Tab-separated table of C-alpha atoms in Angstrom:
chain	number	residue	atom	x	y	z
A	1232	MET	CA	-116.285	74.259	-134.120
A	1233	ASN	CA	-119.621	72.965	-132.178
A	1234	LEU	CA	-118.793	72.538	-128.796
A	1235	SER	CA	-121.435	70.278	-127.762
A	1236	GLU	CA	-120.236	67.404	-130.094
A	1237	PRO	CA	-117.104	66.579	-127.749
A	1238	ILE	CA	-119.372	66.481	-125.219
A	1239	LYS	CA	-121.745	64.363	-126.878
A	1240	ALA	CA	-118.317	62.074	-127.919
A	1241	HIS	CA	-117.560	62.216	-124.301
A	1242	ARG	CA	-121.153	60.952	-123.426
A	1243	VAL	CA	-120.944	58.050	-125.438
A	1244	GLY	CA	-117.774	56.599	-124.190
A	1245	GLN	CA	-114.277	55.810	-125.338
A	1246	ALA	CA	-113.808	58.652	-127.939
A	1247	VAL	CA	-112.627	61.509	-126.041
A	1248	GLY	CA	-109.385	59.842	-124.367
A	1249	ASN	CA	-107.968	60.273	-120.990
A	1250	TYR	CA	-104.389	61.468	-121.620
A	1251	ARG	CA	-105.302	64.398	-119.662
A	1252	TRP	CA	-105.397	61.767	-116.056
A	1253	THR	CA	-101.985	60.691	-117.160
A	1254	ILE	CA	-100.977	64.825	-116.443
A	1255	CYS	CA	-103.065	64.596	-113.476
A	1256	ALA	CA	-101.099	61.470	-112.112
A	1257	MET	CA	-97.862	63.331	-112.767
A	1258	LEU	CA	-99.054	66.457	-110.971
A	1259	PHE	CA	-100.258	63.779	-107.974
A	1260	PHE	CA	-96.629	62.250	-107.987
A	1261	ALA	CA	-95.009	65.640	-107.873
A	1262	THR	CA	-97.075	66.909	-104.609
A	1263	THR	CA	-96.503	63.735	-103.150
A	1264	VAL	CA	-92.467	64.075	-103.561
A	1265	ASN	CA	-93.168	67.810	-102.628
A	1266	TYR	CA	-94.731	67.142	-99.200
A	1267	LEU	CA	-92.554	63.919	-98.552
A	1268	ASP	CA	-89.309	66.669	-98.641
A	1269	ARG	CA	-90.819	69.311	-96.166
A	1270	GLN	CA	-92.276	66.416	-93.812
A	1271	VAL	CA	-89.027	64.886	-93.084
A	1272	LEU	CA	-87.973	67.699	-90.535
A	1273	SER	CA	-90.894	67.743	-88.384
A	1274	LEU	CA	-90.715	63.793	-87.948
A	1275	LEU	CA	-87.267	64.129	-86.875
A	1276	ALA	CA	-87.847	67.330	-85.193
A	1277	PRO	CA	-88.117	65.645	-81.338
A	1278	GLN	CA	-84.750	63.746	-81.898
A	1279	LEU	CA	-83.287	66.556	-83.441
A	1280	SER	CA	-84.596	69.404	-80.902
A	1281	THR	CA	-83.027	66.634	-78.205
A	1282	GLN	CA	-79.907	66.426	-80.237
A	1283	PHE	CA	-79.207	70.181	-80.545
A	1284	GLY	CA	-80.740	71.455	-77.679
A	1285	TRP	CA	-84.083	73.333	-79.626
A	1286	SER	CA	-86.763	74.998	-77.606
A	1287	ASN	CA	-90.167	75.249	-79.271
A	1288	THR	CA	-89.547	78.899	-80.283
A	1289	ASP	CA	-85.947	77.454	-82.228
A	1290	TYR	CA	-88.117	74.865	-83.875
A	1291	ALA	CA	-90.752	77.405	-84.821
A	1292	ASN	CA	-87.859	79.906	-86.118
A	1293	ILE	CA	-86.742	77.202	-88.814
A	1294	ALA	CA	-89.918	76.169	-89.702
A	1295	ALA	CA	-91.065	80.127	-90.224
A	1296	VAL	CA	-87.938	80.656	-92.374
A	1297	PHE	CA	-89.551	78.197	-94.797
A	1298	GLN	CA	-92.856	79.400	-94.509
A	1299	PHE	CA	-91.742	83.003	-95.150
A	1300	VAL	CA	-89.350	82.419	-97.936
A	1301	TYR	CA	-92.120	80.012	-99.128
A	1302	ALA	CA	-94.622	82.851	-99.434
A	1303	ILE	CA	-92.055	85.568	-101.157
A	1304	SER	CA	-91.356	82.871	-103.452
A	1305	MET	CA	-94.687	81.856	-104.417
A	1306	LEU	CA	-95.451	85.608	-105.599
A	1307	PHE	CA	-92.507	85.260	-108.133
A	1308	ALA	CA	-93.400	81.669	-108.917
A	1309	GLY	CA	-96.473	82.763	-110.506
A	1310	ARG	CA	-94.944	85.313	-112.968
A	1311	PHE	CA	-92.131	82.545	-113.576
A	1312	VAL	CA	-94.555	80.059	-114.920
A	1313	ASP	CA	-96.712	82.257	-116.780
A	1314	LYS	CA	-93.771	83.533	-118.245
A	1315	ILE	CA	-91.734	80.509	-119.152
A	1316	GLY	CA	-94.537	77.678	-119.266
A	1317	THR	CA	-95.495	74.894	-117.370
A	1318	LYS	CA	-93.011	71.976	-118.742
A	1319	ALA	CA	-89.673	73.938	-117.770
A	1320	ALA	CA	-90.949	75.881	-114.876
A	1321	TYR	CA	-91.766	72.190	-113.009
A	1322	VAL	CA	-88.270	70.891	-114.380
A	1323	ILE	CA	-86.522	73.974	-112.490
A	1324	ALA	CA	-88.713	73.883	-109.465
A	1325	ILE	CA	-88.166	70.477	-108.854
A	1326	ALA	CA	-84.490	70.211	-109.449
A	1327	ILE	CA	-84.130	73.169	-106.811
A	1328	TRP	CA	-86.163	72.018	-104.096
A	1329	SER	CA	-84.938	68.448	-104.176
A	1330	THR	CA	-81.321	70.147	-103.831
A	1331	GLY	CA	-82.684	72.027	-101.013
A	1332	ALA	CA	-83.874	68.666	-99.522
A	1333	VAL	CA	-80.644	66.933	-99.841
A	1334	MET	CA	-78.786	70.092	-98.235
A	1335	HIS	CA	-80.540	69.290	-95.000
A	1336	ALA	CA	-78.220	66.294	-94.222
A	1337	PHE	CA	-75.196	68.997	-94.547
A	1338	SER	CA	-76.752	71.174	-92.020
A	1339	VAL	CA	-74.535	71.303	-89.223
A	1340	PRO	CA	-71.318	72.037	-91.764
A	1341	MET	CA	-73.175	74.406	-93.545
A	1342	GLY	CA	-74.205	76.251	-90.065
A	1343	GLU	CA	-70.335	76.038	-88.964
A	1344	GLY	CA	-69.568	77.876	-92.443
A	1345	ILE	CA	-72.282	80.435	-91.718
A	1346	ALA	CA	-71.112	81.161	-88.411
A	1347	ALA	CA	-67.538	81.355	-89.133
A	1348	ILE	CA	-68.449	84.137	-91.523
A	1349	SER	CA	-70.626	85.689	-89.588
A	1350	GLY	CA	-68.220	85.977	-86.809
A	1351	ALA	CA	-65.493	87.375	-89.088
A	1352	ILE	CA	-67.796	90.241	-90.210
A	1353	GLY	CA	-69.044	90.476	-86.721
A	1354	LEU	CA	-72.397	89.655	-86.968
A	1355	ALA	CA	-74.249	87.962	-84.314
A	1356	VAL	CA	-73.717	84.250	-84.570
A	1357	ILE	CA	-77.089	81.931	-84.868
A	1358	PRO	CA	-76.272	78.298	-83.133
A	1359	VAL	CA	-74.973	76.370	-85.881
A	1360	SER	CA	-77.557	73.794	-86.346
A	1361	ILE	CA	-80.095	76.284	-86.352
A	1362	ALA	CA	-78.163	78.196	-88.932
A	1363	GLY	CA	-77.666	74.999	-91.385
A	1364	PHE	CA	-81.242	74.060	-90.811
A	1365	MET	CA	-82.474	77.539	-91.721
A	1366	LEU	CA	-80.413	77.640	-95.129
A	1367	SER	CA	-81.540	74.546	-96.162
A	1368	ARG	CA	-85.237	75.127	-95.487
A	1369	ALA	CA	-84.917	78.120	-97.317
A	1370	VAL	CA	-83.640	76.405	-100.570
A	1371	LEU	CA	-86.385	74.012	-100.255
A	1372	ALA	CA	-88.818	76.353	-99.931
A	1373	VAL	CA	-87.837	78.631	-103.339
A	1374	GLY	CA	-88.094	75.351	-105.090
A	1375	GLU	CA	-91.459	74.113	-103.620
A	1376	ALA	CA	-93.214	77.462	-103.882
A	1377	GLY	CA	-93.822	76.755	-107.580
A	1378	ASN	CA	-95.595	73.459	-107.156
A	1379	PHE	CA	-98.978	74.582	-106.812
A	1380	PRO	CA	-98.822	77.234	-109.175
A	1381	ILE	CA	-97.755	75.080	-112.006
A	1382	ALA	CA	-100.302	72.193	-110.937
A	1383	ILE	CA	-102.914	74.927	-110.922
A	1384	LYS	CA	-101.962	76.017	-114.355
A	1385	ALA	CA	-101.208	72.638	-115.661
A	1386	THR	CA	-105.005	71.938	-114.670
A	1387	ALA	CA	-106.270	74.865	-116.323
A	1388	GLU	CA	-104.625	73.802	-119.549
A	1389	TYR	CA	-105.624	69.917	-119.406
A	1390	PHE	CA	-109.103	70.218	-118.187
A	1391	PRO	CA	-112.533	71.661	-118.687
A	1392	LYS	CA	-113.846	73.673	-115.729
A	1393	LYS	CA	-116.168	71.256	-114.649
A	1394	GLU	CA	-113.146	68.662	-113.996
A	1395	ARG	CA	-110.894	70.907	-112.501
A	1396	SER	CA	-111.972	70.455	-108.834
A	1397	LEU	CA	-111.837	66.992	-109.124
A	1398	ALA	CA	-108.433	66.825	-111.079
A	1399	THR	CA	-107.074	69.541	-108.523
A	1400	GLY	CA	-108.714	67.148	-105.692
A	1401	ILE	CA	-106.669	63.854	-106.951
A	1402	PHE	CA	-103.519	65.791	-107.645
A	1403	ASN	CA	-103.862	67.698	-104.069
A	1404	SER	CA	-104.218	64.304	-102.383
A	1405	GLY	CA	-100.989	63.673	-103.164
A	1406	ALA	CA	-100.156	65.557	-100.467
A	1407	ASN	CA	-102.099	63.128	-98.351
A	1408	VAL	CA	-100.148	60.542	-99.737
A	1409	GLY	CA	-97.005	62.014	-98.913
A	1410	ALA	CA	-97.732	62.822	-95.442
A	1411	ILE	CA	-98.794	59.268	-94.867
A	1412	LEU	CA	-95.506	57.924	-96.491
A	1413	ALA	CA	-93.158	60.183	-94.522
A	1414	PRO	CA	-93.931	58.608	-90.943
A	1415	ILE	CA	-93.030	55.152	-92.196
A	1416	CYS	CA	-90.019	55.924	-94.369
A	1417	VAL	CA	-88.241	58.705	-92.336
A	1418	PRO	CA	-88.044	56.731	-89.117
A	1419	LEU	CA	-87.211	53.633	-90.549
A	1420	ILE	CA	-84.381	55.274	-92.799
A	1421	ALA	CA	-83.139	57.319	-89.910
A	1422	GLY	CA	-82.897	54.031	-87.584
A	1423	LEU	CA	-80.799	52.132	-90.376
A	1424	TRP	CA	-78.630	55.059	-91.605
A	1425	GLY	CA	-78.958	57.939	-89.595
A	1426	TRP	CA	-81.058	61.040	-89.996
A	1427	GLU	CA	-78.960	62.538	-92.717
A	1428	ALA	CA	-80.115	59.759	-95.023
A	1429	SER	CA	-83.545	60.446	-94.755
A	1430	PHE	CA	-82.957	63.694	-96.269
A	1431	ILE	CA	-80.528	62.258	-98.845
A	1432	VAL	CA	-82.828	58.974	-100.122
A	1433	ILE	CA	-86.058	60.932	-99.803
A	1434	GLY	CA	-84.592	64.589	-101.364
A	1435	MET	CA	-83.428	62.505	-104.538
A	1436	LEU	CA	-87.118	61.070	-105.611
A	1437	GLY	CA	-87.437	64.673	-106.951
A	1438	PHE	CA	-85.019	63.970	-109.941
A	1439	VAL	CA	-86.578	60.652	-110.985
A	1440	TRP	CA	-89.990	62.514	-111.326
A	1441	VAL	CA	-88.129	65.037	-113.475
A	1442	ALA	CA	-86.901	62.600	-116.201
A	1443	VAL	CA	-90.347	61.287	-116.210
A	1444	TRP	CA	-91.839	64.310	-116.588
A	1445	ILE	CA	-89.687	65.493	-119.629
A	1446	GLY	CA	-90.772	62.916	-121.883
A	1447	LEU	CA	-94.441	62.924	-121.013
A	1448	TYR	CA	-95.553	66.871	-121.074
A	1449	GLN	CA	-96.242	69.167	-124.012
A	1450	LYS	CA	-98.826	72.122	-123.860
A	1451	PRO	CA	-102.103	70.337	-124.837
A	1452	GLU	CA	-102.086	71.546	-128.581
A	1453	GLU	CA	-98.471	70.357	-129.193
A	1454	GLN	CA	-98.838	67.198	-127.443
A	1455	LYS	CA	-99.407	64.038	-129.945
A	1456	ARG	CA	-100.739	61.743	-127.171
A	1457	LEU	CA	-103.431	63.863	-127.065
A	1458	SER	CA	-106.227	63.414	-129.711
A	1459	ALA	CA	-108.053	66.066	-131.497
A	1460	GLU	CA	-111.501	65.025	-129.545
A	1461	GLU	CA	-109.950	64.895	-126.416
A	1462	LEU	CA	-108.767	68.662	-126.782
A	1463	ALA	CA	-111.956	69.740	-128.133
A	1464	TYR	CA	-113.454	68.231	-124.790
A	1465	ILE	CA	-110.979	70.037	-122.580
A	1466	ARG	CA	-111.870	73.327	-124.106
A	1467	SER	CA	-115.602	72.563	-124.534
A	1468	ASP	CA	-116.828	74.724	-121.426
A	1469	GLN	CA	-114.371	77.659	-121.480
A	1470	THR	CA	-115.398	81.013	-123.081
A	1471	VAL	CA	-113.662	82.032	-126.072
A	1472	GLN	CA	-111.941	85.485	-124.834
A	1473	PRO	CA	-109.354	83.819	-122.632
A	1474	PHE	CA	-108.428	81.570	-125.681
A	1475	ALA	CA	-108.702	83.927	-128.436
A	1476	GLN	CA	-105.619	83.972	-130.611
A	1477	ALA	CA	-103.440	87.179	-130.943
A	1478	PRO	CA	-102.850	89.081	-134.153
A	1479	ALA	CA	-99.926	87.391	-136.255
A	1480	GLY	CA	-96.716	89.084	-135.122
A	1481	ALA	CA	-98.012	90.882	-131.890
A	1482	THR	CA	-96.709	90.303	-128.388
A	1483	PRO	CA	-98.838	88.891	-125.942
A	1484	LYS	CA	-100.127	91.504	-123.255
A	1485	LYS	CA	-98.601	91.210	-119.800
A	1486	VAL	CA	-100.567	91.817	-117.024
A	1487	SER	CA	-98.839	93.639	-114.103
A	1488	TRP	CA	-99.490	92.265	-110.352
A	1489	PHE	CA	-100.899	95.860	-110.155
A	1490	LYS	CA	-103.435	95.090	-112.360
A	1491	LEU	CA	-104.396	92.018	-110.611
A	1492	LEU	CA	-104.794	93.303	-107.586
A	1493	THR	CA	-107.483	95.763	-108.653
A	1494	TYR	CA	-109.699	92.873	-108.824
A	1495	ARG	CA	-111.968	91.590	-105.780
A	1496	GLN	CA	-111.083	87.916	-106.934
A	1497	THR	CA	-107.751	88.447	-106.333
A	1498	TRP	CA	-108.299	89.538	-102.865
A	1499	ALA	CA	-110.929	87.252	-102.060
A	1500	PHE	CA	-109.023	84.257	-102.853
A	1501	ALA	CA	-105.610	85.833	-100.986
A	1502	PHE	CA	-107.641	86.364	-97.816
A	1503	GLY	CA	-108.938	82.660	-98.228
A	1504	LYS	CA	-105.678	81.520	-98.425
A	1505	PHE	CA	-104.060	83.701	-95.663
A	1506	MET	CA	-106.728	82.285	-93.176
A	1507	THR	CA	-106.876	78.803	-93.859
A	1508	ASP	CA	-103.133	77.702	-95.083
A	1509	GLY	CA	-101.787	78.506	-91.807
A	1510	VAL	CA	-104.103	75.935	-90.469
A	1511	TRP	CA	-102.424	73.124	-92.609
A	1512	TRP	CA	-99.220	74.159	-91.709
A	1513	PHE	CA	-99.864	73.878	-88.229
A	1514	PHE	CA	-100.942	70.334	-88.432
A	1515	LEU	CA	-97.944	69.179	-90.637
A	1516	PHE	CA	-94.981	70.810	-88.397
A	1517	TRP	CA	-96.654	70.399	-85.315
A	1518	LEU	CA	-98.542	67.235	-85.054
A	1519	PRO	CA	-95.340	65.069	-84.186
A	1520	THR	CA	-94.497	67.588	-81.540
A	1521	TYR	CA	-97.949	67.477	-80.301
A	1522	LEU	CA	-98.060	63.513	-79.819
A	1523	ALA	CA	-94.781	63.719	-78.220
A	1524	ALA	CA	-95.580	66.437	-76.008
A	1525	GLN	CA	-99.029	65.464	-74.633
A	1526	TYR	CA	-98.913	61.316	-74.645
A	1527	GLY	CA	-94.988	60.829	-75.153
A	1528	MET	CA	-95.141	59.334	-78.340
A	1529	LYS	CA	-91.750	59.123	-80.326
A	1530	GLY	CA	-89.852	57.823	-83.293
A	1531	ALA	CA	-92.313	54.437	-84.475
A	1532	ASP	CA	-95.023	55.111	-82.008
A	1533	ILE	CA	-96.360	58.225	-84.264
A	1534	VAL	CA	-96.379	56.177	-87.940
A	1535	MET	CA	-100.078	54.789	-87.273
A	1536	PRO	CA	-101.958	57.752	-85.858
A	1537	LEU	CA	-100.204	60.038	-88.410
A	1538	ALA	CA	-100.984	57.197	-91.484
A	1539	VAL	CA	-104.646	57.057	-89.804
A	1540	LEU	CA	-104.867	60.876	-89.819
A	1541	TYR	CA	-103.641	61.789	-93.202
A	1542	SER	CA	-105.314	58.765	-94.738
A	1543	MET	CA	-108.456	60.506	-93.707
A	1544	THR	CA	-107.622	64.027	-95.922
A	1545	MET	CA	-107.261	61.681	-99.286
A	1546	VAL	CA	-111.195	61.350	-98.501
A	1547	GLY	CA	-111.455	65.095	-97.892
A	1548	SER	CA	-109.164	66.255	-101.146
A	1549	ILE	CA	-110.744	63.868	-103.377
A	1550	GLY	CA	-114.477	64.211	-102.055
A	1551	GLY	CA	-114.237	68.145	-101.905
A	1552	GLY	CA	-113.056	67.816	-105.283
A	1553	TRP	CA	-116.306	66.005	-106.667
A	1554	PHE	CA	-118.531	68.196	-103.827
A	1555	PRO	CA	-119.072	71.382	-106.282
A	1556	SER	CA	-120.216	69.143	-109.092
A	1557	TYR	CA	-123.362	68.430	-107.241
A	1558	PHE	CA	-124.521	72.175	-107.236
A	1559	MET	CA	-123.191	72.716	-110.857
A	1560	ALA	CA	-125.402	69.865	-112.180
A	1561	ARG	CA	-128.298	71.591	-110.662
A	1562	GLY	CA	-127.381	74.711	-112.581
A	1563	ASP	CA	-124.782	76.835	-110.670
A	1564	ALA	CA	-121.944	78.857	-111.968
A	1565	PRO	CA	-118.765	77.010	-111.058
A	1566	TYR	CA	-117.641	79.660	-108.818
A	1567	ASP	CA	-121.151	79.990	-107.088
A	1568	GLY	CA	-121.296	76.009	-106.959
A	1569	ARG	CA	-117.804	76.203	-105.409
A	1570	MET	CA	-118.702	78.549	-102.660
A	1571	LYS	CA	-121.613	76.416	-101.688
A	1572	ALA	CA	-119.569	73.368	-101.214
A	1573	MET	CA	-116.906	75.644	-99.507
A	1574	LEU	CA	-119.673	76.872	-96.587
A	1575	VAL	CA	-120.223	73.255	-95.861
A	1576	ILE	CA	-116.771	72.282	-96.015
A	1577	ALA	CA	-116.144	75.323	-93.661
A	1578	LEU	CA	-118.059	73.585	-90.926
A	1579	PHE	CA	-116.291	70.511	-90.463
A	1580	PRO	CA	-113.231	71.744	-88.545
A	1581	LEU	CA	-115.419	72.842	-85.905
A	1582	VAL	CA	-114.839	69.252	-84.323
A	1583	VAL	CA	-111.155	70.242	-83.645
A	1584	LEU	CA	-112.830	72.320	-80.641
A	1585	LEU	CA	-113.045	68.977	-79.095
A	1586	ALA	CA	-110.177	67.550	-79.627
A	1587	GLN	CA	-108.432	68.697	-76.017
A	1588	PRO	CA	-111.380	68.470	-73.772
A	1589	LEU	CA	-111.503	64.692	-75.087
A	1590	GLY	CA	-107.911	63.833	-75.371
A	1591	TYR	CA	-108.103	62.296	-71.785
A	1592	ILE	CA	-110.201	59.138	-73.557
A	1593	SER	CA	-107.516	58.325	-75.456
A	1594	PHE	CA	-105.086	59.576	-78.263
A	1595	TRP	CA	-107.107	58.213	-80.762
A	1596	VAL	CA	-109.656	60.692	-80.091
A	1597	PRO	CA	-107.499	64.088	-81.215
A	1598	VAL	CA	-106.196	62.216	-84.076
A	1599	LEU	CA	-109.266	61.262	-85.429
A	1600	LEU	CA	-111.026	64.792	-84.617
A	1601	ILE	CA	-107.975	66.373	-86.006
A	1602	GLY	CA	-108.080	64.230	-88.779
A	1603	VAL	CA	-111.535	65.545	-89.851
A	1604	GLY	CA	-110.197	68.860	-89.551
A	1605	ALA	CA	-107.413	68.297	-91.774
A	1606	SER	CA	-109.694	66.351	-94.379
A	1607	ALA	CA	-112.171	69.301	-94.626
A	1608	HIS	CA	-108.783	71.812	-95.101
A	1609	GLN	CA	-107.887	69.409	-98.260
A	1610	ALA	CA	-111.500	69.802	-99.502
A	1611	TRP	CA	-111.088	73.360	-98.900
A	1612	SER	CA	-107.911	73.574	-100.759
A	1613	CYS	CA	-108.848	71.956	-104.033
A	1614	ASN	CA	-111.758	74.425	-104.467
A	1615	ILE	CA	-110.163	77.539	-103.259
A	1616	PHE	CA	-107.415	76.818	-105.855
A	1617	THR	CA	-110.229	76.458	-108.549
A	1618	THR	CA	-111.596	79.538	-107.690
A	1619	VAL	CA	-108.780	81.022	-109.737
A	1620	SER	CA	-109.381	79.594	-112.718
A	1621	ASP	CA	-112.992	79.593	-112.475
A	1622	MET	CA	-112.734	83.623	-112.821
A	1623	PHE	CA	-109.366	84.297	-114.490
A	1624	PRO	CA	-107.914	83.926	-117.968
A	1625	GLN	CA	-105.710	81.083	-118.383
A	1626	LYS	CA	-102.651	83.130	-118.752
A	1627	THR	CA	-102.887	84.874	-115.438
A	1628	VAL	CA	-103.768	81.711	-113.670
A	1629	ALA	CA	-100.230	80.877	-112.050
A	1630	SER	CA	-99.815	84.542	-111.301
A	1631	VAL	CA	-103.037	84.555	-109.195
A	1632	VAL	CA	-102.419	81.415	-107.633
A	1633	GLY	CA	-98.994	82.936	-106.642
A	1634	ILE	CA	-100.117	85.903	-104.718
A	1635	GLY	CA	-102.711	83.843	-103.003
A	1636	GLY	CA	-99.883	81.229	-102.297
A	1637	MET	CA	-98.015	84.157	-100.576
A	1638	ALA	CA	-100.439	85.344	-98.133
A	1639	GLY	CA	-100.968	81.768	-97.359
A	1640	GLY	CA	-97.258	81.457	-96.399
A	1641	LEU	CA	-97.412	84.645	-94.591
A	1642	GLY	CA	-100.220	83.548	-92.573
A	1643	GLY	CA	-98.305	79.927	-92.470
A	1644	VAL	CA	-95.308	82.355	-90.704
A	1645	VAL	CA	-97.964	84.026	-88.110
A	1646	MET	CA	-99.554	80.710	-87.391
A	1647	THR	CA	-96.173	78.943	-86.489
A	1648	LYS	CA	-94.684	81.698	-84.561
A	1649	ILE	CA	-97.786	82.174	-82.689
A	1650	GLY	CA	-97.856	78.294	-81.812
A	1651	GLY	CA	-93.958	78.757	-80.762
A	1652	TRP	CA	-94.700	81.393	-78.477
A	1653	VAL	CA	-97.938	79.929	-77.179
A	1654	PHE	CA	-96.635	76.059	-76.448
A	1655	ASP	CA	-93.083	77.712	-74.681
A	1656	TYR	CA	-95.165	80.019	-72.701
A	1657	TYR	CA	-97.774	77.555	-71.563
A	1658	LYS	CA	-94.945	74.873	-71.159
A	1659	SER	CA	-92.900	77.078	-68.963
A	1660	ILE	CA	-96.124	76.681	-66.368
A	1661	ASN	CA	-96.708	73.391	-66.858
A	1662	ASP	CA	-100.090	73.757	-68.962
A	1663	ILE	CA	-99.055	72.786	-72.354
A	1664	HIS	CA	-102.918	71.317	-72.459
A	1665	THR	CA	-104.125	74.841	-72.531
A	1666	GLY	CA	-101.603	76.101	-75.161
A	1667	TYR	CA	-102.501	73.552	-77.686
A	1668	MET	CA	-106.213	73.994	-76.987
A	1669	ILE	CA	-105.947	77.320	-77.790
A	1670	MET	CA	-104.040	76.762	-81.162
A	1671	PHE	CA	-106.815	73.882	-81.998
A	1672	ALA	CA	-109.610	76.883	-81.685
A	1673	ILE	CA	-108.195	79.090	-83.933
A	1674	CYS	CA	-107.532	76.040	-86.532
A	1675	ALA	CA	-111.133	75.443	-85.837
A	1676	LEU	CA	-112.508	78.859	-87.195
A	1677	ALA	CA	-110.310	79.854	-89.669
A	1678	TYR	CA	-112.882	78.600	-92.078
A	1679	LEU	CA	-115.883	80.045	-91.633
A	1680	VAL	CA	-114.138	83.817	-91.274
A	1681	ALA	CA	-112.220	82.889	-94.442
A	1682	TRP	CA	-115.689	81.941	-96.440
A	1683	SER	CA	-117.611	85.410	-94.937
A	1684	VAL	CA	-114.937	87.503	-96.322
A	1685	MET	CA	-114.544	85.517	-99.580
A	1686	LYS	CA	-118.491	85.756	-100.202
A	1687	THR	CA	-119.029	89.474	-98.833
A	1688	LEU	CA	-115.854	90.400	-101.787
A	1689	VAL	CA	-117.531	88.036	-104.581
A	1690	PRO	CA	-120.897	87.231	-103.966
A	1691	ARG	CA	-121.741	85.545	-107.158
A	1692	HIS	CA	-119.708	84.017	-110.426
A	1693	LYS	CA	-118.038	87.092	-112.229
A	1694	GLU	CA	-115.457	85.950	-114.988
A	1695	ILE	CA	-112.865	88.412	-115.532
A	1696	THR	CA	-112.857	88.999	-119.335
A	1697	ASP	CA	-110.626	92.086	-119.926
A	1698	LEU	CA	-107.380	90.781	-119.099
């Protein structure tokens, strides 16, 4: 096959087809549901903390359980996805996380059950509300860990390399839409029917998505809605080796985690995720609490600031997905163009350093500055994910994403625990302002540190062809 033909057809106009963007839309909606489900707790945290008497450390411990289980599950999720395939993996992942989301509504009775069992066998009893929410967050985390490995693998299956960061930026912007919709929907549902209803109503959305996914998704080679021209275009800029057919009857070669860990590319991705994922977790879990602590904002008061902030992140996600193509069009290899873009992106979070010093002017100042930092994170995120499919063969993409996702989740645990300790300490000395200034400084500098180490480990594009 002459690979220039599908490219020419694409330039002419409509011959190629656009079904791959339907798949991208499904990934977008899955990510939206993913972030809706995980955001409910943070929005209800001020109310639940008052109702159940949680300290900042208690809330941090509940959040850290999610992040720790998410981190460990990410490692196995990648392997699981590579083994059973994209379609089935998504069905299982969303069924689990939607169940976990609904479980939050029953955290108190579940906590009572845990307390009874723990007491009967002589173990220390965790407060009822905390135990129940920890269990719910753990189940939610197991399912949600599958979203990004599956979505990145689906993107590698359905998009040529030159479009992958844009497709990733689009579906990744679902996180921002979820974060925008959550502060609108959650207080409204909680106000009408109680906080338990927020978890139930939003948790059920995942089951609706699953029904549509089952009807729409097949592997590209088996997808009847995909034209031969579009399939050829999807494969047009991929090297032959990763998609070489195995001899008839041969068992596909399995690639171990230990083998993947021998590549600097794996460590570069994992370190970048460890350093920067915690920043996003911090913004996601602590912003409602920040607005309550610093400006006395609760319930409906935080809807507009969070909606504006997360609307800004949509620009970062989609714009960041497009940005590397500027450098690729000038001759850079995919990884090299992405790293140039990521260096520029890493400079933007530095404005978060000004959030506390200028916060006296208005709450809108830190909201907008943090919005710039969060927008930069989303631009960074869609590019760091795509460095994996730039260099690894398709059969290992989800596994490598899982390794990096585990590192990112552990980074989130570290960031959340540090936040809980810092805030409780500075609250005890009546100086919470300084506590947030310290955490914002960590967030601002993380990306430049991550980029420097990634560039040192993998100075230039080097595609892996021996797996």
